[in-house]
PDB file of C-alpha atoms in Angstrom:
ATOM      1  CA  UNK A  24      32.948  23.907  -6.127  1.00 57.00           C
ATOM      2  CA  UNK A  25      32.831  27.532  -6.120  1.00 49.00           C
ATOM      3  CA  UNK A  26      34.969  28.444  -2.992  1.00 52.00           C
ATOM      4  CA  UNK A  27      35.877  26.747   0.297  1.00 56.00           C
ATOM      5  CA  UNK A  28      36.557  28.136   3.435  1.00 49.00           C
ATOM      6  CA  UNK A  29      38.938  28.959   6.320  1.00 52.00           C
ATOM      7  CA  UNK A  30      37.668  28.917  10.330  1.00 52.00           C
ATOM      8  CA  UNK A  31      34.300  29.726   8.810  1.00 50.00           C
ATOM      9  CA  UNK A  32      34.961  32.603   6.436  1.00 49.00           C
ATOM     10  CA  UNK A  33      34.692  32.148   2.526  1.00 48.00           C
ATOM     11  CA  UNK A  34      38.738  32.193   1.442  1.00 47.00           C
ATOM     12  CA  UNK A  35      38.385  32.830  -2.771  1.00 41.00           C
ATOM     13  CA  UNK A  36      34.583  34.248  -3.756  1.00 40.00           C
ATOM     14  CA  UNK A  37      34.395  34.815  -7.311  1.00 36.00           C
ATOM     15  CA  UNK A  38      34.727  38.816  -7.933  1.00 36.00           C
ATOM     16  CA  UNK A  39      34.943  40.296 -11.328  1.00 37.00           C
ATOM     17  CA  UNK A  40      37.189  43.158  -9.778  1.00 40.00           C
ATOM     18  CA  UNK A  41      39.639  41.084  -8.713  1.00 41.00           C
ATOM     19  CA  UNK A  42      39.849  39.057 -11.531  1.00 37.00           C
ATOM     20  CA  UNK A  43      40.015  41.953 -13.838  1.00 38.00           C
ATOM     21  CA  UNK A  44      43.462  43.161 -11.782  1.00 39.00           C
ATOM     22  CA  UNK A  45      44.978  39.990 -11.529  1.00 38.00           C
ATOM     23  CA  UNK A  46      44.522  38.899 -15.547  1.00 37.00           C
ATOM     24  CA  UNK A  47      46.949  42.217 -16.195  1.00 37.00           C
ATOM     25  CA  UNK A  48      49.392  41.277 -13.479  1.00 38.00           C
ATOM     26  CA  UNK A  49      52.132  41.370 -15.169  1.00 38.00           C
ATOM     27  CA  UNK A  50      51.670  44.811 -16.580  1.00 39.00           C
ATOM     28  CA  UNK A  51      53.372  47.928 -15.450  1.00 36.00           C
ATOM     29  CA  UNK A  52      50.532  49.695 -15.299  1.00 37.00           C
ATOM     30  CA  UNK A  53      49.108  47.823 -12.288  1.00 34.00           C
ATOM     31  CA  UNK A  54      51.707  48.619 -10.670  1.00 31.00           C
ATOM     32  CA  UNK A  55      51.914  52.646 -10.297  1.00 31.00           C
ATOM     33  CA  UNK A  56      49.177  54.815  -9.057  1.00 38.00           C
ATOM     34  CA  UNK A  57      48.900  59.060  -9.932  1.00 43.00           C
ATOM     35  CA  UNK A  58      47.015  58.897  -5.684  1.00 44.00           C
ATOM     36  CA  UNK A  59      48.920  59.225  -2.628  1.00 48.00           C
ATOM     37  CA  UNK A  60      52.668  61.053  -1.939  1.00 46.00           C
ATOM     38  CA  UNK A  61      55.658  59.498  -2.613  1.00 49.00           C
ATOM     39  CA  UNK A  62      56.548  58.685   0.812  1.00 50.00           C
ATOM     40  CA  UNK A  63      53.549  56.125   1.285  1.00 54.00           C
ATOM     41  CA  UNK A  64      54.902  54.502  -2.566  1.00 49.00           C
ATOM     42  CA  UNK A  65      58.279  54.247  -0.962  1.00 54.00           C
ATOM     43  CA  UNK A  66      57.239  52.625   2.580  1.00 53.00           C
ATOM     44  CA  UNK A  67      54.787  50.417   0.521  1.00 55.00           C
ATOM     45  CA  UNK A  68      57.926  49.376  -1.912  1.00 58.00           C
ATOM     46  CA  UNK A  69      60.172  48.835   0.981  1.00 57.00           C
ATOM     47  CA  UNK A  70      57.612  46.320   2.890  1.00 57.00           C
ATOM     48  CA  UNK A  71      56.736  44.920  -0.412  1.00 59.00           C
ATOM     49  CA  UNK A  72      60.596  44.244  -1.299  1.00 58.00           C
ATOM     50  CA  UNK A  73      60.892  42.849   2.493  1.00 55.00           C
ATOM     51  CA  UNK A  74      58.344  40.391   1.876  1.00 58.00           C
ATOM     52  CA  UNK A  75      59.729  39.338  -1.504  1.00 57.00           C
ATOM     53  CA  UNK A  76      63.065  38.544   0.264  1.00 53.00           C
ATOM     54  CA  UNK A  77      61.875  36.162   2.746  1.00 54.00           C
ATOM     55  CA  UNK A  78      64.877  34.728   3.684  1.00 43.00           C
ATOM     56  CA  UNK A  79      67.866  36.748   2.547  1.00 48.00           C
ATOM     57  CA  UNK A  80      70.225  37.424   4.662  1.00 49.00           C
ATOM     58  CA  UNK A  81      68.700  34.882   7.733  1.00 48.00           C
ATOM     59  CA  UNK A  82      71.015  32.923   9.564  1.00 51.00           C
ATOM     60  CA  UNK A  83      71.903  29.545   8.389  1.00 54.00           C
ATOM     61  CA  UNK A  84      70.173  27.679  11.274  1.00 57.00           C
ATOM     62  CA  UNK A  85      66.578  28.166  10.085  1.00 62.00           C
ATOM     63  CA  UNK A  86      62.896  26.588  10.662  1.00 67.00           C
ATOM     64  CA  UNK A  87      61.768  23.511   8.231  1.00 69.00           C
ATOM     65  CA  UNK A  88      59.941  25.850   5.989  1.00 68.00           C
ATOM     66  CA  UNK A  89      55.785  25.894   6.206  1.00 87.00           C
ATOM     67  CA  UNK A  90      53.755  23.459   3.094  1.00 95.00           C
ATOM     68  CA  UNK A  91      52.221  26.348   1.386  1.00 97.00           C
ATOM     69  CA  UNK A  92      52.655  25.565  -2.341  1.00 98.00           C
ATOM     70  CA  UNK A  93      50.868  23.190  -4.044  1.00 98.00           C
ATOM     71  CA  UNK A  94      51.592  21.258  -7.624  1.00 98.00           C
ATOM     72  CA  UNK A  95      47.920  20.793  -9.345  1.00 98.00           C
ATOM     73  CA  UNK A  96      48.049  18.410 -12.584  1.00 98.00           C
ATOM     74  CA  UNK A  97      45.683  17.937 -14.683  1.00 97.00           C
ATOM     75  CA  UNK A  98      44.528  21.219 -15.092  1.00 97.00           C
ATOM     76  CA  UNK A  99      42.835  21.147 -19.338  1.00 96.00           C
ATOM     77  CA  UNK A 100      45.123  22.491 -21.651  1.00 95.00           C
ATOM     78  CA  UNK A 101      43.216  25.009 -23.381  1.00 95.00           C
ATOM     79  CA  UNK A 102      43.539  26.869 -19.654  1.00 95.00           C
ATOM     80  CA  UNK A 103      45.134  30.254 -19.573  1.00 93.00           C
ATOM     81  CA  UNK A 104      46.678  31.697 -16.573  1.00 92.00           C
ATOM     82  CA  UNK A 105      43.972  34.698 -16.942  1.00 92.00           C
ATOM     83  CA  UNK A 106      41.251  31.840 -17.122  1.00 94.00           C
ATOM     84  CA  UNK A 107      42.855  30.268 -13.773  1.00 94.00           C
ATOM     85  CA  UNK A 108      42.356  33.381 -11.978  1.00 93.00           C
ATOM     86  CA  UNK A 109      38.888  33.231 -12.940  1.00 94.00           C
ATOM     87  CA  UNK A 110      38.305  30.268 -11.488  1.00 95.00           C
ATOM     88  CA  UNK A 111      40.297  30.936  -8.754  1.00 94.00           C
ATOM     89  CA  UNK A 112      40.104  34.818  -7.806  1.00 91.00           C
ATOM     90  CA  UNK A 113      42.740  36.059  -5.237  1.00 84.00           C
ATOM     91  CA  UNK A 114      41.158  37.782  -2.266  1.00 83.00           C
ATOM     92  CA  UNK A 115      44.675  37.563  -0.012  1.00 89.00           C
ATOM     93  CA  UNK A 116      44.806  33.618   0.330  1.00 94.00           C
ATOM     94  CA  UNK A 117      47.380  33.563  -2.186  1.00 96.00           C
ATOM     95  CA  UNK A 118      50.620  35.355  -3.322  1.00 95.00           C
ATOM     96  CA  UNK A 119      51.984  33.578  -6.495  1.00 95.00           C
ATOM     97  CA  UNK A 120      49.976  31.736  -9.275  1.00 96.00           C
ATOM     98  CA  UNK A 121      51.773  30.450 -12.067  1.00 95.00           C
ATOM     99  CA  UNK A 122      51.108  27.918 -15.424  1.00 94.00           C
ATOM    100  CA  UNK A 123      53.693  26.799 -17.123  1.00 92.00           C
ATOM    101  CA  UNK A 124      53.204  27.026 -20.781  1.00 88.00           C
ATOM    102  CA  UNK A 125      54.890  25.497 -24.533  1.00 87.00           C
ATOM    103  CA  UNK A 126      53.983  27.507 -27.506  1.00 85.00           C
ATOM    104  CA  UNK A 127      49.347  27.827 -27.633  1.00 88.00           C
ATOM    105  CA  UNK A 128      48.881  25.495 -24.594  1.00 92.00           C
ATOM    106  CA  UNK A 129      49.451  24.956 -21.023  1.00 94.00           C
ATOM    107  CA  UNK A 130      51.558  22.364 -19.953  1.00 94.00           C
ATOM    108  CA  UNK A 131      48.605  20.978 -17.844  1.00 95.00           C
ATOM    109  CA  UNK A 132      49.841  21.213 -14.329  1.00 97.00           C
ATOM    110  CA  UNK A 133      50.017  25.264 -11.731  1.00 97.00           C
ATOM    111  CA  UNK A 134      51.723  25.819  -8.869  1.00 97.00           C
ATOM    112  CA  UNK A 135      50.202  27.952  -6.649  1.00 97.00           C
ATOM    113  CA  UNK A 136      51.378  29.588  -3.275  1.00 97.00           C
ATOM    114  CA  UNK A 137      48.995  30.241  -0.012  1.00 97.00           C
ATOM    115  CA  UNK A 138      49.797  32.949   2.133  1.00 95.00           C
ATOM    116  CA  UNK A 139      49.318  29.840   5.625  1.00 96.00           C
ATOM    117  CA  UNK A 140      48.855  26.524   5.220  1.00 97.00           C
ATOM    118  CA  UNK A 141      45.405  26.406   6.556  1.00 97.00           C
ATOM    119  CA  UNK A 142      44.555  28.029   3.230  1.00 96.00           C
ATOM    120  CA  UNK A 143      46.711  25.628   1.467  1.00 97.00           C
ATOM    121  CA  UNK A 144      44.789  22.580   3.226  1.00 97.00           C
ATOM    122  CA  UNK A 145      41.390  24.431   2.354  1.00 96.00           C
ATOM    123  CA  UNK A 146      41.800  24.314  -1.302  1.00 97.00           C
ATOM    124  CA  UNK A 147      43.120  21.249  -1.281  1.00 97.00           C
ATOM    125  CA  UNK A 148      40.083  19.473   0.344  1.00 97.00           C
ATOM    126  CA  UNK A 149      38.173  21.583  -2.235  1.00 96.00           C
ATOM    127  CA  UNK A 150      39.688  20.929  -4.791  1.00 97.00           C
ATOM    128  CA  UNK A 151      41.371  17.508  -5.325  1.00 97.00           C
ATOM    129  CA  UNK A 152      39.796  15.255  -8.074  1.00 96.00           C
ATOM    130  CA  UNK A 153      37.367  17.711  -9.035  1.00 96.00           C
ATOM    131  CA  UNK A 154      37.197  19.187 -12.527  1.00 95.00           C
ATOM    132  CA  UNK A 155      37.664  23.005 -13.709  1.00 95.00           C
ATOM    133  CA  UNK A 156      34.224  23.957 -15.541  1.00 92.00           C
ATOM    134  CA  UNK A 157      35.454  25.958 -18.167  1.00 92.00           C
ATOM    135  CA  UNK A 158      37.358  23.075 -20.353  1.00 92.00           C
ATOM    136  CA  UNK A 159      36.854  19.298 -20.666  1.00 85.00           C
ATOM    137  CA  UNK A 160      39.191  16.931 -19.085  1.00 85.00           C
ATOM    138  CA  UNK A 161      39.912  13.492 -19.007  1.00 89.00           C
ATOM    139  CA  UNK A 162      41.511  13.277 -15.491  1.00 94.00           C
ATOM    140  CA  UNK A 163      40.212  15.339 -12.421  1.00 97.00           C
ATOM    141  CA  UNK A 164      42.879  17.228 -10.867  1.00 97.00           C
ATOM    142  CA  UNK A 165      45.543  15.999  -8.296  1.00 97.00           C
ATOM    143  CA  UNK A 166      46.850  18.693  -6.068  1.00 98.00           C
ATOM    144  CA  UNK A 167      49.743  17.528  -3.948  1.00 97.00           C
ATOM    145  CA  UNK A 168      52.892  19.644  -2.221  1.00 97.00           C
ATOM    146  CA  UNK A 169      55.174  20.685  -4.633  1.00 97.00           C
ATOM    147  CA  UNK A 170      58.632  20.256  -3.954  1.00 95.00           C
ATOM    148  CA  UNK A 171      59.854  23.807  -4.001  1.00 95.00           C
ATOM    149  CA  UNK A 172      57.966  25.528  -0.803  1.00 96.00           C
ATOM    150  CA  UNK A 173      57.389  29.375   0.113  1.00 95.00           C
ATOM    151  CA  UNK A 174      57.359  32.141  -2.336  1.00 93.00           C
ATOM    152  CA  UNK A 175      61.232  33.246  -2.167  1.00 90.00           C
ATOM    153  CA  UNK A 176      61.938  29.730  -3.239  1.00 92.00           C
ATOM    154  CA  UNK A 177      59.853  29.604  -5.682  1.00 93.00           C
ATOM    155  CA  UNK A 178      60.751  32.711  -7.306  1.00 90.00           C
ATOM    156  CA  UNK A 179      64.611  31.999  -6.924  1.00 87.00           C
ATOM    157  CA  UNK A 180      63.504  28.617  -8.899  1.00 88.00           C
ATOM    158  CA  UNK A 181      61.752  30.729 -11.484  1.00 86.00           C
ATOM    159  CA  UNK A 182      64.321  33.384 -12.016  1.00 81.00           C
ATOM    160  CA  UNK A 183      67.243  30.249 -12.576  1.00 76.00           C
ATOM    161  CA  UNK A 184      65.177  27.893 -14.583  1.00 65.00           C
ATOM    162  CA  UNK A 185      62.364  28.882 -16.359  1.00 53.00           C
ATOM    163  CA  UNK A 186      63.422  31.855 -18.058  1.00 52.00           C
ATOM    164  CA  UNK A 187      63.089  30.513 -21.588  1.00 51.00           C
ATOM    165  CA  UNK A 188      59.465  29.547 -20.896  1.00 51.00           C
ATOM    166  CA  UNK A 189      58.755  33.459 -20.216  1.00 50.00           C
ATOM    167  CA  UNK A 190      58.658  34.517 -23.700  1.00 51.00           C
ATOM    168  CA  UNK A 191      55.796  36.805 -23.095  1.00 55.00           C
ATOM    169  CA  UNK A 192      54.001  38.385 -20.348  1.00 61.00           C
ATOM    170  CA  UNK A 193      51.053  35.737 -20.610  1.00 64.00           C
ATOM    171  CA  UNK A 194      54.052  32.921 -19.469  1.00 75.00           C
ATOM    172  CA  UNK A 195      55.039  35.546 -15.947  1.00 86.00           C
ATOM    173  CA  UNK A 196      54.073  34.408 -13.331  1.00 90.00           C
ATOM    174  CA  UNK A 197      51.684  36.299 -11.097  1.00 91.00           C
ATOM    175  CA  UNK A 198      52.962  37.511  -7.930  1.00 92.00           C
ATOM    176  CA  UNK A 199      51.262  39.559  -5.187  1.00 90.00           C
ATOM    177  CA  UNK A 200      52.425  41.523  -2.434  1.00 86.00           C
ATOM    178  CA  UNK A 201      50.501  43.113   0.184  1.00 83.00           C
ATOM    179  CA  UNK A 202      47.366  43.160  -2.049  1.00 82.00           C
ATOM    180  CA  UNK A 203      49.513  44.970  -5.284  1.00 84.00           C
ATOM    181  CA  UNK A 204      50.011  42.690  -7.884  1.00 85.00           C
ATOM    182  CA  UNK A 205      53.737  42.873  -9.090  1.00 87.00           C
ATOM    183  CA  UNK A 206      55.164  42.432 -12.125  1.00 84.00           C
ATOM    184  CA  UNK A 207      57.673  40.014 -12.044  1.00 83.00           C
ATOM    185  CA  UNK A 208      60.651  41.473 -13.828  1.00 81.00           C
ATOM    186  CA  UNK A 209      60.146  43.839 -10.733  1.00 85.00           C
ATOM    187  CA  UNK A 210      59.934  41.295  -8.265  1.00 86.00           C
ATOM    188  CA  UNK A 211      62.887  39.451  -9.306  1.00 82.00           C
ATOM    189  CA  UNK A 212      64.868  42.215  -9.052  1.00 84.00           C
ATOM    190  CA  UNK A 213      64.282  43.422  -5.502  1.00 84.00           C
ATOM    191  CA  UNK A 214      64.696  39.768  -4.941  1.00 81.00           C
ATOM    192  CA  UNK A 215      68.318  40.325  -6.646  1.00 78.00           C
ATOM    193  CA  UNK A 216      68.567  43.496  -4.520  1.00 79.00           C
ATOM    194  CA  UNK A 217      67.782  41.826  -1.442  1.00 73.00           C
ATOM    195  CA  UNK A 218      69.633  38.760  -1.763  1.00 65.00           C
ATOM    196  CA  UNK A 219      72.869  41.222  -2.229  1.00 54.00           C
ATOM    197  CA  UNK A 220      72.326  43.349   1.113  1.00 49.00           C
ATOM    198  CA  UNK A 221      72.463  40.059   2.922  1.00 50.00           C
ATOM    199  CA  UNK A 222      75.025  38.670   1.418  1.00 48.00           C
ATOM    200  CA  UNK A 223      77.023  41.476   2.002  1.00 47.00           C
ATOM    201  CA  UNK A 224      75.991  41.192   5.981  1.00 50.00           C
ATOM    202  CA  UNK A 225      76.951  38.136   5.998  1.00 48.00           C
ATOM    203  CA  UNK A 226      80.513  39.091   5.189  1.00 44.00           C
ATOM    204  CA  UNK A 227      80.865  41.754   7.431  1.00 48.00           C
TER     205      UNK A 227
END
C-alpha cells in the first residue's frame, strides 16, 4: 500500500521534501532557522516544550490515556530509520518514529506514535501483514498497541532505558513537534525542564 486514509483525506503521501527533513532529524541544523525574529523562535519553543511535557505537572487523577502508539515487528533488518521514513513520510499524522537498533542492523520491530487514534487505526488497517517493498522478509508485519502509550511516555521510557542503544544519531529517535522536527537531546531536556516546574508546583 502506498498510503491510507483518514475521514476521506490521504494521511502519509509519499513526498521527497518531507522525507529529505525527517532523514536529518536528529541534526541541529534542522532545528534553527536565520528567518523570522526571535520572539516568534521563543513562542514556537515555548508551545513546542508544552507539548513535549504532556503531562507534567497534571493532577494525579487523570484520563486512561488515548492508544496512539503502535509496536510493528517484523519490519526486515537491513531497514534504516531514514529508509522507514521513506516508506512512511510524516505529513502531521505522526510525532515520534523510532527503530531500535544493535551494531549494522535493526532489531526488526518500530514504534511509532500518531498524533489521534483514528490515525493510529488507519495505518493499522493498512498496514498489518503486509510487507515493506524495499527489503525481503520472511514474515509480514504485525502492528499491535505497544505497551508504553502517548509521546511523554514514550520519551520518559527512552530517556531511562535505552540510552546505551543511542550510540549515534542514526539510533535517536525522531521526534516532531508542531511540524519542526526536534532533535532529541533537545527534547529530552525540555522534557527534564518541564517535569521540574511541575514538580516544584506540586510542592507548593
Amino acid at each position: 500500500p502506498t498510503g491510507w486514509t483518514v475521514q476521506g483525506r490521504p494521511a502519509f503521501e509519499l513526498a521527497q521534501g518531507n522525507v529529505g527533513q525527517l532523514s536529518t532529524a536528529t541534526g541541529s541544523d534542522t532545528l534553527l532557522s536565520d528567518e523570522g525574529s526571535s520572539a516568534d523562535a521563543e513562542a514556537s519553543d515555548s508551545s513546542a516544550a508544552a507539548q513535549v511535557a504532556g503531562v507534567a505537572g497534571a493532577p494525579a487523577a487523570t484520563p486512561a490515556p488515548m492508544k496512539t502508539t503502535l509496536m510493528i515487528c517484523n519490519v526486515p533488518v537491513m531497514y534504516s530509520q531514514a529508509e522507514l521514513v521513506e516508506e512512511w513520510p510524516c505529513d502531521g499524522t505522526y510525532d515520534l518514529l523510532y527503530l531500535p537498533r544493535s551494531g549494522a542492523t535493526n532489531l526488526s520491530y518500530a514504534f511509532v506514535n500518531f498524533v489521534s487514534e483514528a490515525h493510529a487505526e488507519a495505518f493499522k488497517a493498512c498496514w498489518h501483514k503486509k510487507r515493506l517493498p524495499r527489503y525481503t522478509s520472511r514474515k509480514p508485519l504485525s502492528i499491535g498497541y505497544a505497551e508504553v502509550q502517548g509521546l511523554t511516555e514514550n520519551l520518559l521510557a527512552l530517556s531511562k532505558k535505552r540510552l546505551k542503544r543511542m550510540q549515534s544519531r542514526q539510533c535517536e529517535p525522531i521526534v516532531v513537534i508542531e511540524g519542526r522536527p526536534l532533535p532529541y537531546v533537545e527534547v529530552i531536556a525540555m522534557l527534564a525542564q518541564s517535569s521540574q516546574v511541575g514538580a516544584a508546583r506540586r510542592v507548593r
